[in-house]
Structure formats: structure tokens, C-alpha cells
Amino acid sequence: MEIITNEKKKLSRQFSSFRLRSPSLNALRLHRIFDLFDKNRDGFITVEELSQALSRLGLDVDFSELESTVESFIKPEQTGLRFDDFAALHRTLDESFFGVGCECDGSPESDLEEAFNVFDEDGDGFISAVELQNVLKKLGLPEAGEIEQVEKMIVSVDINHDGRVDFFEFKNMMQTVLVPSS
């Protein structure tokens, strides 16, 4: 049992950037992911759409295994996962892989640091246009198409005009974008 707990702690630290601790950030992120996966915009994510999305992210999953895992979350009268079903699947996977206590303090600052680290792929403390483009590509967003467009996104938040986004600029941008829920 201790070996399993240690492995979960290790996974939790290793993949903490995939899991934000703030419920409001998680809900927003999950809605955006759902919308990205729902390619035909019918309000459902089919096993095929989920498989394609995971493949685009570089995660090769056996289709039959994915289907058997997801099937229990799809209601009989539906063609795929509605958002609530997708959220339940996410919670179940989250508990399975990260079920142990979190290593962070749960503060908004800590959540922002985690989010920043997702974009700062090389860990140099800055988000470059290339790093932003890479993340946008992984998410399948059309904004990733042209580096000039990505550079404009960087310029729009680059307060000190050094051509990249530091944590302070990222935090400032996020505070203007995210409105606290009541």
C-alpha cells in the first residue's frame, strides 16, 4: 500500500501542471477542453472525438480500452459524453492518478504558477512566442497557425516590451481575464 501511495505522490508532483487546484480555474479549463474535443459542436464528445484529441496531444491510447473506460460514463440514450459526464470522467481519473493530498498550498498564486509553468516549456521563467505557439498547437487551436499572430498575443501582455512574458505579466493578464465567482 505504501508503494502505491508513494507512486501517486510521485505522479502528482510530476504531472501537477495537468491539474490546477482552484475549482473555478478547473471548471473553466474543463469547459474549454470539452469544447475543443467536441469537434462537431453537438454538445457530446464521442469516443472517436476523444481518441482523436488524445492522439493530437501525442497520447496513443488503444481505442477499445478507451471505449470500455468511457462507455460507463455515457448514458444509454446518448451518443457520447455530455459536459457533466466528461467532468465525472475527469474527476474519476483525477482521483485515480492524483488521489493523494496535494503538495501545494492551494493559493491563487500557486495556481497561477502552475498554469505559467505549462506554457514555460524550457523553464527559463519566460513564455516566448514559440512556447505559446507549441501549447496552442497541442490544444488544436487555430491561433497557433501563424507565428505572427502568436507574437501579437505576446505583445498584447508584454508590459516591459522584451518580446516575452514573465510571471508578473502573466499574472497581470490572468487577473484581468479571470473574474472571481460570487
PDB file of C-alpha atoms in Angstrom:
ATOM      1  CA  MET A   1       0.000   0.000   0.000  1.00  0.00           C
ATOM      2  CA  GLU A   2       2.830   2.406   0.819  1.00  0.00           C
ATOM      3  CA  ILE A   3       4.393   1.778  -2.593  1.00  0.00           C
ATOM      4  CA  ILE A   4       1.138   2.741  -4.327  1.00  0.00           C
ATOM      5  CA  THR A   5       0.826   5.880  -2.184  1.00  0.00           C
ATOM      6  CA  ASN A   6       4.420   6.873  -2.954  1.00  0.00           C
ATOM      7  CA  GLU A   7       3.812   6.318  -6.678  1.00  0.00           C
ATOM      8  CA  LYS A   8       0.691   8.516  -6.547  1.00  0.00           C
ATOM      9  CA  LYS A   9       2.653  11.266  -4.776  1.00  0.00           C
ATOM     10  CA  LYS A  10       5.401  10.969  -7.392  1.00  0.00           C
ATOM     11  CA  LEU A  11       2.853  11.174 -10.249  1.00  0.00           C
ATOM     12  CA  SER A  12       1.138  14.105  -8.561  1.00  0.00           C
ATOM     13  CA  ARG A  13       4.380  16.085  -8.403  1.00  0.00           C
ATOM     14  CA  GLN A  14       5.485  15.019 -11.880  1.00  0.00           C
ATOM     15  CA  PHE A  15       2.223  15.946 -13.614  1.00  0.00           C
ATOM     16  CA  SER A  16       0.975  18.747 -11.375  1.00  0.00           C
ATOM     17  CA  SER A  17       0.719  21.093 -14.360  1.00  0.00           C
ATOM     18  CA  PHE A  18      -2.174  18.985 -15.665  1.00  0.00           C
ATOM     19  CA  ARG A  19      -4.209  19.628 -12.545  1.00  0.00           C
ATOM     20  CA  LEU A  20      -4.939  23.076 -11.187  1.00  0.00           C
ATOM     21  CA  ARG A  21      -6.120  23.174  -7.578  1.00  0.00           C
ATOM     22  CA  SER A  22      -8.548  26.071  -7.939  1.00  0.00           C
ATOM     23  CA  PRO A  23     -12.095  24.794  -8.604  1.00  0.00           C
ATOM     24  CA  SER A  24     -13.013  27.847 -10.692  1.00  0.00           C
ATOM     25  CA  LEU A  25      -9.892  27.509 -12.870  1.00  0.00           C
ATOM     26  CA  ASN A  26     -10.508  23.773 -13.218  1.00  0.00           C
ATOM     27  CA  ALA A  27     -14.127  24.311 -14.305  1.00  0.00           C
ATOM     28  CA  LEU A  28     -13.108  26.924 -16.875  1.00  0.00           C
ATOM     29  CA  ARG A  29     -10.284  24.732 -18.154  1.00  0.00           C
ATOM     30  CA  LEU A  30     -12.540  21.679 -18.340  1.00  0.00           C
ATOM     31  CA  HIS A  31     -15.198  23.589 -20.332  1.00  0.00           C
ATOM     32  CA  ARG A  32     -12.530  24.748 -22.796  1.00  0.00           C
ATOM     33  CA  ILE A  33     -11.159  21.226 -23.165  1.00  0.00           C
ATOM     34  CA  PHE A  34     -14.672  19.846 -23.689  1.00  0.00           C
ATOM     35  CA  ASP A  35     -15.313  22.432 -26.413  1.00  0.00           C
ATOM     36  CA  LEU A  36     -12.005  21.572 -28.111  1.00  0.00           C
ATOM     37  CA  PHE A  37     -12.781  17.846 -28.093  1.00  0.00           C
ATOM     38  CA  ASP A  38     -16.365  18.322 -29.331  1.00  0.00           C
ATOM     39  CA  LYS A  39     -15.317  18.843 -32.955  1.00  0.00           C
ATOM     40  CA  ASN A  40     -18.813  18.830 -34.471  1.00  0.00           C
ATOM     41  CA  ARG A  41     -20.200  21.101 -31.709  1.00  0.00           C
ATOM     42  CA  ASP A  42     -23.176  18.841 -30.954  1.00  0.00           C
ATOM     43  CA  GLY A  43     -22.737  19.022 -27.168  1.00  0.00           C
ATOM     44  CA  PHE A  44     -21.353  15.491 -26.952  1.00  0.00           C
ATOM     45  CA  ILE A  45     -17.851  14.043 -27.067  1.00  0.00           C
ATOM     46  CA  THR A  46     -17.859  10.676 -28.765  1.00  0.00           C
ATOM     47  CA  VAL A  47     -15.210   8.051 -28.127  1.00  0.00           C
ATOM     48  CA  GLU A  48     -13.911   8.797 -31.627  1.00  0.00           C
ATOM     49  CA  GLU A  49     -13.573  12.534 -30.898  1.00  0.00           C
ATOM     50  CA  LEU A  50     -11.834  11.783 -27.606  1.00  0.00           C
ATOM     51  CA  SER A  51      -9.474   9.339 -29.294  1.00  0.00           C
ATOM     52  CA  GLN A  52      -8.589  11.895 -31.997  1.00  0.00           C
ATOM     53  CA  ALA A  53      -7.996  14.619 -29.395  1.00  0.00           C
ATOM     54  CA  LEU A  54      -5.725  12.396 -27.301  1.00  0.00           C
ATOM     55  CA  SER A  55      -3.824  11.415 -30.437  1.00  0.00           C
ATOM     56  CA  ARG A  56      -3.297  15.106 -31.345  1.00  0.00           C
ATOM     57  CA  LEU A  57      -1.849  15.584 -27.861  1.00  0.00           C
ATOM     58  CA  GLY A  58       0.616  12.760 -28.539  1.00  0.00           C
ATOM     59  CA  LEU A  59      -1.147  10.239 -26.311  1.00  0.00           C
ATOM     60  CA  ASP A  60      -1.625   6.963 -28.141  1.00  0.00           C
ATOM     61  CA  VAL A  61      -4.442   5.075 -26.470  1.00  0.00           C
ATOM     62  CA  ASP A  62      -5.854   1.728 -27.523  1.00  0.00           C
ATOM     63  CA  PHE A  63      -9.317   2.546 -28.907  1.00  0.00           C
ATOM     64  CA  SER A  64     -11.039  -0.489 -27.361  1.00  0.00           C
ATOM     65  CA  GLU A  65      -9.574   0.297 -23.927  1.00  0.00           C
ATOM     66  CA  LEU A  66     -10.636   3.919 -24.227  1.00  0.00           C
ATOM     67  CA  GLU A  67     -14.093   2.847 -25.332  1.00  0.00           C
ATOM     68  CA  SER A  68     -14.530   0.476 -22.379  1.00  0.00           C
ATOM     69  CA  THR A  69     -13.367   3.156 -19.927  1.00  0.00           C
ATOM     70  CA  VAL A  70     -15.567   5.912 -21.350  1.00  0.00           C
ATOM     71  CA  GLU A  71     -18.619   3.717 -22.019  1.00  0.00           C
ATOM     72  CA  SER A  72     -19.632   3.583 -18.357  1.00  0.00           C
ATOM     73  CA  PHE A  73     -19.890   7.392 -18.305  1.00  0.00           C
ATOM     74  CA  ILE A  74     -22.135   7.610 -21.392  1.00  0.00           C
ATOM     75  CA  LYS A  75     -25.847   7.377 -20.609  1.00  0.00           C
ATOM     76  CA  PRO A  76     -27.722   4.746 -22.683  1.00  0.00           C
ATOM     77  CA  GLU A  77     -29.827   7.240 -24.655  1.00  0.00           C
ATOM     78  CA  GLN A  78     -26.819   9.396 -25.587  1.00  0.00           C
ATOM     79  CA  THR A  79     -24.271   9.247 -28.393  1.00  0.00           C
ATOM     80  CA  GLY A  80     -21.382  10.458 -26.272  1.00  0.00           C
ATOM     81  CA  LEU A  81     -20.299  12.297 -23.143  1.00  0.00           C
ATOM     82  CA  ARG A  82     -22.217  15.445 -22.202  1.00  0.00           C
ATOM     83  CA  PHE A  83     -20.178  18.008 -20.264  1.00  0.00           C
ATOM     84  CA  ASP A  84     -21.361  16.662 -16.887  1.00  0.00           C
ATOM     85  CA  ASP A  85     -20.379  13.132 -17.933  1.00  0.00           C
ATOM     86  CA  PHE A  86     -16.990  14.392 -19.124  1.00  0.00           C
ATOM     87  CA  ALA A  87     -16.478  16.182 -15.782  1.00  0.00           C
ATOM     88  CA  ALA A  88     -17.358  12.956 -13.901  1.00  0.00           C
ATOM     89  CA  LEU A  89     -14.847  11.009 -16.014  1.00  0.00           C
ATOM     90  CA  HIS A  90     -12.225  13.688 -15.323  1.00  0.00           C
ATOM     91  CA  ARG A  91     -12.906  13.535 -11.556  1.00  0.00           C
ATOM     92  CA  THR A  92     -12.612   9.751 -11.556  1.00  0.00           C
ATOM     93  CA  LEU A  93      -9.322   9.798 -13.464  1.00  0.00           C
ATOM     94  CA  ASP A  94      -8.051  12.646 -11.292  1.00  0.00           C
ATOM     95  CA  GLU A  95      -8.816  10.691  -8.120  1.00  0.00           C
ATOM     96  CA  SER A  96      -7.267   7.527  -9.555  1.00  0.00           C
ATOM     97  CA  PHE A  97      -3.999   9.177 -10.537  1.00  0.00           C
ATOM     98  CA  PHE A  98      -3.765  12.067  -8.075  1.00  0.00           C
ATOM     99  CA  GLY A  99      -5.918  10.834  -5.186  1.00  0.00           C
ATOM    100  CA  VAL A 100      -3.392  11.735  -2.538  1.00  0.00           C
ATOM    101  CA  GLY A 101      -3.145  15.149  -0.903  1.00  0.00           C
ATOM    102  CA  CYS A 102      -1.818  17.954  -2.979  1.00  0.00           C
ATOM    103  CA  GLU A 103       1.710  19.238  -2.433  1.00  0.00           C
ATOM    104  CA  CYS A 104       0.747  22.868  -2.953  1.00  0.00           C
ATOM    105  CA  ASP A 105      -0.780  25.441  -0.650  1.00  0.00           C
ATOM    106  CA  GLY A 106      -3.880  25.904  -2.824  1.00  0.00           C
ATOM    107  CA  SER A 107      -3.417  29.663  -3.066  1.00  0.00           C
ATOM    108  CA  PRO A 108      -4.341  31.546  -6.217  1.00  0.00           C
ATOM    109  CA  GLU A 109      -0.643  32.447  -6.627  1.00  0.00           C
ATOM    110  CA  SER A 110       0.284  28.753  -6.606  1.00  0.00           C
ATOM    111  CA  ASP A 111      -2.404  28.020  -9.228  1.00  0.00           C
ATOM    112  CA  LEU A 112      -1.055  30.791 -11.448  1.00  0.00           C
ATOM    113  CA  GLU A 113       2.490  29.441 -11.071  1.00  0.00           C
ATOM    114  CA  GLU A 114       1.287  26.014 -12.184  1.00  0.00           C
ATOM    115  CA  ALA A 115      -0.519  27.488 -15.183  1.00  0.00           C
ATOM    116  CA  PHE A 116       2.530  29.600 -16.075  1.00  0.00           C
ATOM    117  CA  ASN A 117       4.752  26.508 -15.943  1.00  0.00           C
ATOM    118  CA  VAL A 118       2.557  24.752 -18.524  1.00  0.00           C
ATOM    119  CA  PHE A 119       3.477  27.463 -21.034  1.00  0.00           C
ATOM    120  CA  ASP A 120       7.104  27.942 -19.915  1.00  0.00           C
ATOM    121  CA  GLU A 121       8.268  24.701 -21.526  1.00  0.00           C
ATOM    122  CA  ASP A 122      12.007  25.290 -21.104  1.00  0.00           C
ATOM    123  CA  GLY A 123      11.674  26.527 -17.511  1.00  0.00           C
ATOM    124  CA  ASP A 124      13.588  29.763 -18.083  1.00  0.00           C
ATOM    125  CA  GLY A 125      10.941  31.896 -16.351  1.00  0.00           C
ATOM    126  CA  PHE A 126       9.562  33.391 -19.564  1.00  0.00           C
ATOM    127  CA  ILE A 127       6.915  32.454 -22.128  1.00  0.00           C
ATOM    128  CA  SER A 128       8.206  33.003 -25.649  1.00  0.00           C
ATOM    129  CA  ALA A 129       6.079  33.179 -28.775  1.00  0.00           C
ATOM    130  CA  VAL A 130       7.365  29.732 -29.804  1.00  0.00           C
ATOM    131  CA  GLU A 131       6.404  28.235 -26.423  1.00  0.00           C
ATOM    132  CA  LEU A 132       2.948  29.790 -26.621  1.00  0.00           C
ATOM    133  CA  GLN A 133       2.553  28.517 -30.175  1.00  0.00           C
ATOM    134  CA  ASN A 134       3.545  24.983 -29.082  1.00  0.00           C
ATOM    135  CA  VAL A 135       0.889  24.911 -26.357  1.00  0.00           C
ATOM    136  CA  LEU A 136      -1.756  26.335 -28.678  1.00  0.00           C
ATOM    137  CA  LYS A 137      -0.861  23.673 -31.273  1.00  0.00           C
ATOM    138  CA  LYS A 138      -1.153  20.888 -28.683  1.00  0.00           C
ATOM    139  CA  LEU A 139      -4.604  22.192 -27.849  1.00  0.00           C
ATOM    140  CA  GLY A 140      -5.546  22.248 -31.528  1.00  0.00           C
ATOM    141  CA  LEU A 141      -6.313  25.963 -31.520  1.00  0.00           C
ATOM    142  CA  PRO A 142      -6.318  27.811 -34.851  1.00  0.00           C
ATOM    143  CA  GLU A 143      -4.455  30.747 -33.276  1.00  0.00           C
ATOM    144  CA  ALA A 144      -1.312  28.589 -33.412  1.00  0.00           C
ATOM    145  CA  GLY A 145      -1.263  28.674 -37.203  1.00  0.00           C
ATOM    146  CA  GLU A 146       0.935  31.712 -37.785  1.00  0.00           C
ATOM    147  CA  ILE A 147       3.815  32.819 -35.557  1.00  0.00           C
ATOM    148  CA  GLU A 148       2.998  36.466 -36.349  1.00  0.00           C
ATOM    149  CA  GLN A 149      -0.418  36.060 -34.749  1.00  0.00           C
ATOM    150  CA  VAL A 150       1.150  34.404 -31.682  1.00  0.00           C
ATOM    151  CA  GLU A 151       3.708  37.220 -31.436  1.00  0.00           C
ATOM    152  CA  LYS A 152       0.829  39.726 -31.389  1.00  0.00           C
ATOM    153  CA  MET A 153      -0.654  37.805 -28.464  1.00  0.00           C
ATOM    154  CA  ILE A 154       2.677  38.122 -26.621  1.00  0.00           C
ATOM    155  CA  VAL A 155       2.959  41.851 -27.393  1.00  0.00           C
ATOM    156  CA  SER A 156      -0.543  42.454 -26.019  1.00  0.00           C
ATOM    157  CA  VAL A 157       0.581  41.439 -22.492  1.00  0.00           C
ATOM    158  CA  ASP A 158       4.309  42.241 -22.671  1.00  0.00           C
ATOM    159  CA  ILE A 159       4.484  45.256 -20.364  1.00  0.00           C
ATOM    160  CA  ASN A 160       8.280  45.694 -20.433  1.00  0.00           C
ATOM    161  CA  HIS A 161       8.479  45.125 -24.223  1.00  0.00           C
ATOM    162  CA  ASP A 162      11.184  42.438 -24.083  1.00  0.00           C
ATOM    163  CA  GLY A 163       9.337  40.138 -26.515  1.00  0.00           C
ATOM    164  CA  ARG A 164       8.359  37.537 -23.936  1.00  0.00           C
ATOM    165  CA  VAL A 165       6.019  37.164 -20.982  1.00  0.00           C
ATOM    166  CA  ASP A 166       7.380  36.843 -17.453  1.00  0.00           C
ATOM    167  CA  PHE A 167       5.368  35.618 -14.469  1.00  0.00           C
ATOM    168  CA  PHE A 168       4.390  39.152 -13.384  1.00  0.00           C
ATOM    169  CA  GLU A 169       2.983  39.912 -16.854  1.00  0.00           C
ATOM    170  CA  PHE A 170       1.225  36.522 -16.965  1.00  0.00           C
ATOM    171  CA  LYS A 171      -0.288  37.122 -13.514  1.00  0.00           C
ATOM    172  CA  ASN A 172      -1.420  40.615 -14.531  1.00  0.00           C
ATOM    173  CA  MET A 173      -3.052  39.243 -17.684  1.00  0.00           C
ATOM    174  CA  MET A 174      -4.801  36.420 -15.781  1.00  0.00           C
ATOM    175  CA  GLN A 175      -6.141  38.812 -13.141  1.00  0.00           C
ATOM    176  CA  THR A 176      -7.751  40.930 -15.839  1.00  0.00           C
ATOM    177  CA  VAL A 177      -9.175  37.881 -17.657  1.00  0.00           C
ATOM    178  CA  LEU A 178     -10.427  35.824 -14.709  1.00  0.00           C
ATOM    179  CA  VAL A 179     -13.301  37.313 -12.758  1.00  0.00           C
ATOM    180  CA  PRO A 180     -13.826  35.825  -9.273  1.00  0.00           C
ATOM    181  CA  SER A 181     -17.044  33.862  -8.932  1.00  0.00           C
ATOM    182  CA  SER A 182     -19.560  35.015  -6.333  1.00  0.00           C
TER     183      SER A 182
END
